[in-house]
mmCIF file of C-alpha atoms in Angstrom:
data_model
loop_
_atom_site.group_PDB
_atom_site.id
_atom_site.type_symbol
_atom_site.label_atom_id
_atom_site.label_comp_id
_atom_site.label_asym_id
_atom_site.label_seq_id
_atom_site.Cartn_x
_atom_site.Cartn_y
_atom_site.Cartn_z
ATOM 1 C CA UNK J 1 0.000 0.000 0.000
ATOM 2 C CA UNK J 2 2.734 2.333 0.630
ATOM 3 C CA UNK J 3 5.236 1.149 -2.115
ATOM 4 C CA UNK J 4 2.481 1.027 -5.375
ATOM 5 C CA UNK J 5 1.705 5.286 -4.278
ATOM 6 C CA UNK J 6 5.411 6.393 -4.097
ATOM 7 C CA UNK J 7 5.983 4.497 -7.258
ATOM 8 C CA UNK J 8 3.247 5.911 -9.302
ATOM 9 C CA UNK J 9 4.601 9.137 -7.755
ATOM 10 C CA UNK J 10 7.859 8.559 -8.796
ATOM 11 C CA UNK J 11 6.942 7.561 -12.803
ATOM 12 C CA UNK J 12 4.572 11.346 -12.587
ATOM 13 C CA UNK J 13 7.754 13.427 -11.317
ATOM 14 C CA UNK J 14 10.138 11.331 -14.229
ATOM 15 C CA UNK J 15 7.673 12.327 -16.892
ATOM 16 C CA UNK J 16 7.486 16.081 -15.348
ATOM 17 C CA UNK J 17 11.078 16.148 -15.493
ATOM 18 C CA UNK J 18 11.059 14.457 -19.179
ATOM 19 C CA UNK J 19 8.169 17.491 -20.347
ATOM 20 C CA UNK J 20 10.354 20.268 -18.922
ATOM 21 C CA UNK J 21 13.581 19.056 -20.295
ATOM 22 C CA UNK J 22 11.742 18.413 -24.057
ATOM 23 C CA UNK J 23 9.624 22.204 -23.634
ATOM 24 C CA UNK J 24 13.030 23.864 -22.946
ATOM 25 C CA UNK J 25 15.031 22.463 -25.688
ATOM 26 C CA UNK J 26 12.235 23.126 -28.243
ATOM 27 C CA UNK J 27 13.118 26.114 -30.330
ATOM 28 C CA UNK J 28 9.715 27.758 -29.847
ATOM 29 C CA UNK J 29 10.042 28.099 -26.508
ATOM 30 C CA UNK J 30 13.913 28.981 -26.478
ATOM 31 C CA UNK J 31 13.751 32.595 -25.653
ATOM 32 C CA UNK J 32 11.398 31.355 -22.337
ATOM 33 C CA UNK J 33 14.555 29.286 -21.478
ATOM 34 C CA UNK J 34 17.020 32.165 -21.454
ATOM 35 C CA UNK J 35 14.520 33.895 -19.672
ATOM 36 C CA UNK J 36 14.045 31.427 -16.421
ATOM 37 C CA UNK J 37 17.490 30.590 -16.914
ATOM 38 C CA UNK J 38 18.226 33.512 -15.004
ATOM 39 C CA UNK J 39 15.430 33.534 -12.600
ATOM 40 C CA UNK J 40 16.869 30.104 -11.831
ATOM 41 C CA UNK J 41 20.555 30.599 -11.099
ATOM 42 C CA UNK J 42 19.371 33.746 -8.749
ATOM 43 C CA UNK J 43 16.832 31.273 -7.086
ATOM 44 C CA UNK J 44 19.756 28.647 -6.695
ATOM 45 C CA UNK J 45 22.108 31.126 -4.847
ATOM 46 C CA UNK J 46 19.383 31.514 -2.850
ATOM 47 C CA UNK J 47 18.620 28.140 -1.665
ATOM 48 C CA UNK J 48 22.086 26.532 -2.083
ATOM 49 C CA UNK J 49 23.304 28.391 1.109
ATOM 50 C CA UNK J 50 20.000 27.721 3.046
ATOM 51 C CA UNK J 51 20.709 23.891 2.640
ATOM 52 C CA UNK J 52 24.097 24.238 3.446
ATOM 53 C CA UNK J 53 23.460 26.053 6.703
ATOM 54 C CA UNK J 54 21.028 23.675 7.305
ATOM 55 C CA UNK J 55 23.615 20.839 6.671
ATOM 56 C CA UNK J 56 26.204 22.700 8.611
ATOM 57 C CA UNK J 57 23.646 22.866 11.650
ATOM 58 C CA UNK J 58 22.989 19.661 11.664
ATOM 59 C CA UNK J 59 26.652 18.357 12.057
ATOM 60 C CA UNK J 60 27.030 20.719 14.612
ATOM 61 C CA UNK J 61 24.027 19.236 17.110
ATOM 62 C CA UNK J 62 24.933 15.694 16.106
ATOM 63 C CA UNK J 63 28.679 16.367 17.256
ATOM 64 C CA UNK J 64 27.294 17.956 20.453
ATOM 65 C CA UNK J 65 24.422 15.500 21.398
ATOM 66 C CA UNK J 66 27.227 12.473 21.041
ATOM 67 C CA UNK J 67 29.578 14.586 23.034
ATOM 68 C CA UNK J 68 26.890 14.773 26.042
ATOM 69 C CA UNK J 69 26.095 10.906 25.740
ATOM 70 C CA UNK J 70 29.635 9.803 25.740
ATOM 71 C CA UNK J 71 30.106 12.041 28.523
ATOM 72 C CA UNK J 72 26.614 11.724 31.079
ATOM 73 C CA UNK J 73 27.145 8.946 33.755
ATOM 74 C CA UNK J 74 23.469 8.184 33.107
ATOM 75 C CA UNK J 75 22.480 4.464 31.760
ATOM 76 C CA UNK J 76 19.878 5.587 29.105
ATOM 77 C CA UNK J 77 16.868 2.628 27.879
ATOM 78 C CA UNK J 78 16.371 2.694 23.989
ATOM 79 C CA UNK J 79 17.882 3.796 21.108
ATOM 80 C CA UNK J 80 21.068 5.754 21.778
ATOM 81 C CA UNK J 81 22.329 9.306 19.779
ATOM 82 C CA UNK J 82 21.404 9.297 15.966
ATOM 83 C CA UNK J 83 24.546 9.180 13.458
ATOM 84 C CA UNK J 84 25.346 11.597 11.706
ATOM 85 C CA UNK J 85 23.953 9.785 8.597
ATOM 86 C CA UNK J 86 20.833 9.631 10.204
ATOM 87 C CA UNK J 87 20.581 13.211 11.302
ATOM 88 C CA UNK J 88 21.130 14.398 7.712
ATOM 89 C CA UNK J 89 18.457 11.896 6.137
ATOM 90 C CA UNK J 90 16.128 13.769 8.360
ATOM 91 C CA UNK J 91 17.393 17.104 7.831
ATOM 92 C CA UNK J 92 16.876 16.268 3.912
ATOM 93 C CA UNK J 93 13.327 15.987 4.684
ATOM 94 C CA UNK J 94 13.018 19.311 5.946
ATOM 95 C CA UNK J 95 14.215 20.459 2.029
ATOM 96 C CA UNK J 96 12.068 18.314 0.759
ATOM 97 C CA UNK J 97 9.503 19.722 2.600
ATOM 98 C CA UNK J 98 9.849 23.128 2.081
ATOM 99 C CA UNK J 99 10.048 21.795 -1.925
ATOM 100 C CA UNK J 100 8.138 24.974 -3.168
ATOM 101 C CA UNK J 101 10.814 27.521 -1.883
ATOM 102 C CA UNK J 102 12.997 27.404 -4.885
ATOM 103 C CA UNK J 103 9.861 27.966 -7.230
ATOM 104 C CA UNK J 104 8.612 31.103 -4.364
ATOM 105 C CA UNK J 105 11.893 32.353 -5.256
ATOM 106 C CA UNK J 106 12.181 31.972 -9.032
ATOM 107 C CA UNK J 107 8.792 33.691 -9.192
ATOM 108 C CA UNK J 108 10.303 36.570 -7.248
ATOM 109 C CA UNK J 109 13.252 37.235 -9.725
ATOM 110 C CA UNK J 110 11.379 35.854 -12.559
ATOM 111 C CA UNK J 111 8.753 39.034 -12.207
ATOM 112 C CA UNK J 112 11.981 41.191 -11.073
ATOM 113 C CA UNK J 113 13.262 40.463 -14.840
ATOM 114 C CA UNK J 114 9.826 41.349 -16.510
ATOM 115 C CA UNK J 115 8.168 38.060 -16.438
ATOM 116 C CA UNK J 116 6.131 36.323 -14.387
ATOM 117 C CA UNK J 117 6.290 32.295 -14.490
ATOM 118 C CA UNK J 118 2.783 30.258 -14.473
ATOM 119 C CA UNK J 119 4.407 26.359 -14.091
ATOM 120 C CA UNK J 120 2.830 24.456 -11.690
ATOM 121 C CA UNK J 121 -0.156 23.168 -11.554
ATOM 122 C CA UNK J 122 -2.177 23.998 -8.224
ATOM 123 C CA UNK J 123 -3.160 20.405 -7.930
ATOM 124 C CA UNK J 124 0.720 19.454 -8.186
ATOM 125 C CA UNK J 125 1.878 21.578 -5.497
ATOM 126 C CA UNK J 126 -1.147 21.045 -3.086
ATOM 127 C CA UNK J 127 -0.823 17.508 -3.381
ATOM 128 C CA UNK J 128 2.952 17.491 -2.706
ATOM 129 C CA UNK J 129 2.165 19.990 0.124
ATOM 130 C CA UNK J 130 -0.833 17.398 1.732
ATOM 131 C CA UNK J 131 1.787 14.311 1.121
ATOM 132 C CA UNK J 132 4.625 16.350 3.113
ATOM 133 C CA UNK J 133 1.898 17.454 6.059
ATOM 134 C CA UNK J 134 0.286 13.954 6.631
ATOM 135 C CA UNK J 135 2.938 12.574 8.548
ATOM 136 C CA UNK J 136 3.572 15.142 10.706
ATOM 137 C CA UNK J 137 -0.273 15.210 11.500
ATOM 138 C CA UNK J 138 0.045 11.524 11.875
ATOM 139 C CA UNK J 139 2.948 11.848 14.111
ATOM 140 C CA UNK J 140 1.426 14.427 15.956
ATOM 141 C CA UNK J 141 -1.994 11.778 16.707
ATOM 142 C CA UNK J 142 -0.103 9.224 17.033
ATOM 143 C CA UNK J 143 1.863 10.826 20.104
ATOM 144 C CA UNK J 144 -1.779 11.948 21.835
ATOM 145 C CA UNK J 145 -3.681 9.231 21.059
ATOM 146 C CA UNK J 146 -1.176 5.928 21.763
ATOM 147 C CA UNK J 147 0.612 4.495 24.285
ATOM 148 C CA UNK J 148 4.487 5.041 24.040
ATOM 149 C CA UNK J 149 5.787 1.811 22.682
ATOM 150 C CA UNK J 150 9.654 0.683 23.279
ATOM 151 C CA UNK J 151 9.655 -0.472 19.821
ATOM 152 C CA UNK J 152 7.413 2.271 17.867
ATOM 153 C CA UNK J 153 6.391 1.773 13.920
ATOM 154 C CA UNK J 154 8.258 4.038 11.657
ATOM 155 C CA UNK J 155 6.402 2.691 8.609
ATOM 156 C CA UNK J 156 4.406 5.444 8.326
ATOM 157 C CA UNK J 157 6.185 8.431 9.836
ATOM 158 C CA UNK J 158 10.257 7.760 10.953
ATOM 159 C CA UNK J 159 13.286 9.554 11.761
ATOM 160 C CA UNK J 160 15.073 8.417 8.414
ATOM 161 C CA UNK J 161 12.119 10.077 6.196
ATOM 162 C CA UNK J 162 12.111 13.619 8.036
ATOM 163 C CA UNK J 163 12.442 15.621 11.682
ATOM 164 C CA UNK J 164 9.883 14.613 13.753
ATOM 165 C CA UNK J 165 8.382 16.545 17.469
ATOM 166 C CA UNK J 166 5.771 18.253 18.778
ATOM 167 C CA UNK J 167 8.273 21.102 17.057
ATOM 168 C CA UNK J 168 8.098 19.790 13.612
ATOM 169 C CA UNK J 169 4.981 18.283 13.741
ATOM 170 C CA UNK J 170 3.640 22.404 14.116
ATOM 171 C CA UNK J 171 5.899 23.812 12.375
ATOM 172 C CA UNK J 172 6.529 21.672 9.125
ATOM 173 C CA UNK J 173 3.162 21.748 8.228
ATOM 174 C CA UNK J 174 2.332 25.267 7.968
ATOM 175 C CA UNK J 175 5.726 26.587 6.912
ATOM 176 C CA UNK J 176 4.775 23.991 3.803
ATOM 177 C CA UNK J 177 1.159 25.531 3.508
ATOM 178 C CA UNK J 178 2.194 29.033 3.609
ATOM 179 C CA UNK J 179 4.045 28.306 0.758
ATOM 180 C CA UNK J 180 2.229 26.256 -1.285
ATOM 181 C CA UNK J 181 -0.264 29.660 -0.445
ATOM 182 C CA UNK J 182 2.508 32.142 -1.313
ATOM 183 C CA UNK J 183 2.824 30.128 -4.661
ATOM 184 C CA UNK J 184 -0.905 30.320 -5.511
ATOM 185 C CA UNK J 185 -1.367 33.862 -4.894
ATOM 186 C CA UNK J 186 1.737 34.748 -6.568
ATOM 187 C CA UNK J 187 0.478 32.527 -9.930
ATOM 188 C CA UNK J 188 -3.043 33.743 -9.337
ATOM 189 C CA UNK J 189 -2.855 37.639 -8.648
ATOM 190 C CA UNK J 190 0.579 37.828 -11.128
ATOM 191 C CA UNK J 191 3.286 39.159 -8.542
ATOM 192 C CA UNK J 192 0.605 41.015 -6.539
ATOM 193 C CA UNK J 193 2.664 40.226 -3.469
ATOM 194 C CA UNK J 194 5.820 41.767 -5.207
ATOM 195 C CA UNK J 195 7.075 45.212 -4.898
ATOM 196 C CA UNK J 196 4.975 47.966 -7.217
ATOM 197 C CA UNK J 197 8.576 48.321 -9.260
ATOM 198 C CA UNK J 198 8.315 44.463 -9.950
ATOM 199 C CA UNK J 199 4.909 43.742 -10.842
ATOM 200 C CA UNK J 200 4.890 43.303 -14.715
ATOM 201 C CA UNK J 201 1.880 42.850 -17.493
ATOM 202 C CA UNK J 202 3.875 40.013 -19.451
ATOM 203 C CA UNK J 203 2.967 36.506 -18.208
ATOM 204 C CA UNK J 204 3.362 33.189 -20.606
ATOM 205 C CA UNK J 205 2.462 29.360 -19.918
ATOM 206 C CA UNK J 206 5.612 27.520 -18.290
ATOM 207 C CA UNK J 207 6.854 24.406 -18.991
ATOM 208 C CA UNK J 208 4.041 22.057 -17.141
#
């Protein structure tokens, strides 16, 4: 039940990726290319560091929580400190759940440059957004309504898929639906959120 979903997930984003890749290299939609190009390396430098402070973060707590256990007298029942491995796995899931910043941030530069980008579908990005949110809100039953268990199921919500907490269980999902929000907005009202300077009459169709 959970393998036949994420595959049939998996063949959509392939055939997304396959779309864009063929729509970009056609000639009639060339000078859209060189257009987004831009909007796209100014999104990267945006989220590039983001990840990497993210990444650098994480190393730092894992180095400090293993310090602390090798160092505390106490005899601890369970699982002991996460590896560092493990800690990034989860920290990846935080990108992947804030997976519409890049496009928030394209839009920005993309209307910044004279153009404002229409390519996602809504019912792309809400889905994505409901499929990122759903464990959390599991999580987040699953702590009020069950007994603690010294052997807990990760099948449906687990440290090596994302960062999970009372924390993350609030936070994760609305940081993901103000942005799947932000998006919609920005692709419905055409960079009404923008700065009067950047908001532009020129929109075109993108790539999806």
């Amino acid at each position: 039940m959970l393998r036949a979903p994420t595959l049939i997930a998996l063949v959509m984003q392939l055939r997304l990726i396959q779309l864009a890749l063929s729509a970009r290299n056609s000639a009639a939609n060339q000078s859209k290319a060189e257009t987004s190009a831009a909007a796209e390396k100014r999104a990267l430098w945006v989220c590039l560091p983001l990840y990497l402070v993210g990444a650098a973060l994480t190393i730092i707590v894992n180095v400090v929580n293993r310090r602390r256990a090798q160092d505390s007298l106490t005899v601890t029942v369970g699982p002991g400190p996460a590896t560092l491995w493990q800690d990034l796995v989860s920290s990846a899931g935080l990108a992947l759940d804030a997976f519409l910043l890049p496009q928030v941030a394209m839009n920005v530069f993309s209307a910044a440059g004279g153009v404002v980008v229409r390519a996602i579908s809504p019912w792309f990005y809400l889905g994505g957004t409901v499929v990122r949110a759903m464990p959390h809100v599991y999580d987040a039953i699953r702590r009020q309504s069950y007994a603690p268990s010294m052997q807990p199921s990760y099948v449906y919500a687990g440290p090596r898929d994302d960062r999970f907490g009372l924390a993350w269980d609030v936070a994760v999902p609305c940081v993901a639906g103000l942005l799947a929000i932000l998006l919609f907005l920005q692709q419905r009202r055409a960079g009404a959120f923008l700065p009067r300077s950047l908001t532009v009459d020129v929109y075109f169709e993108g790539y999806v």
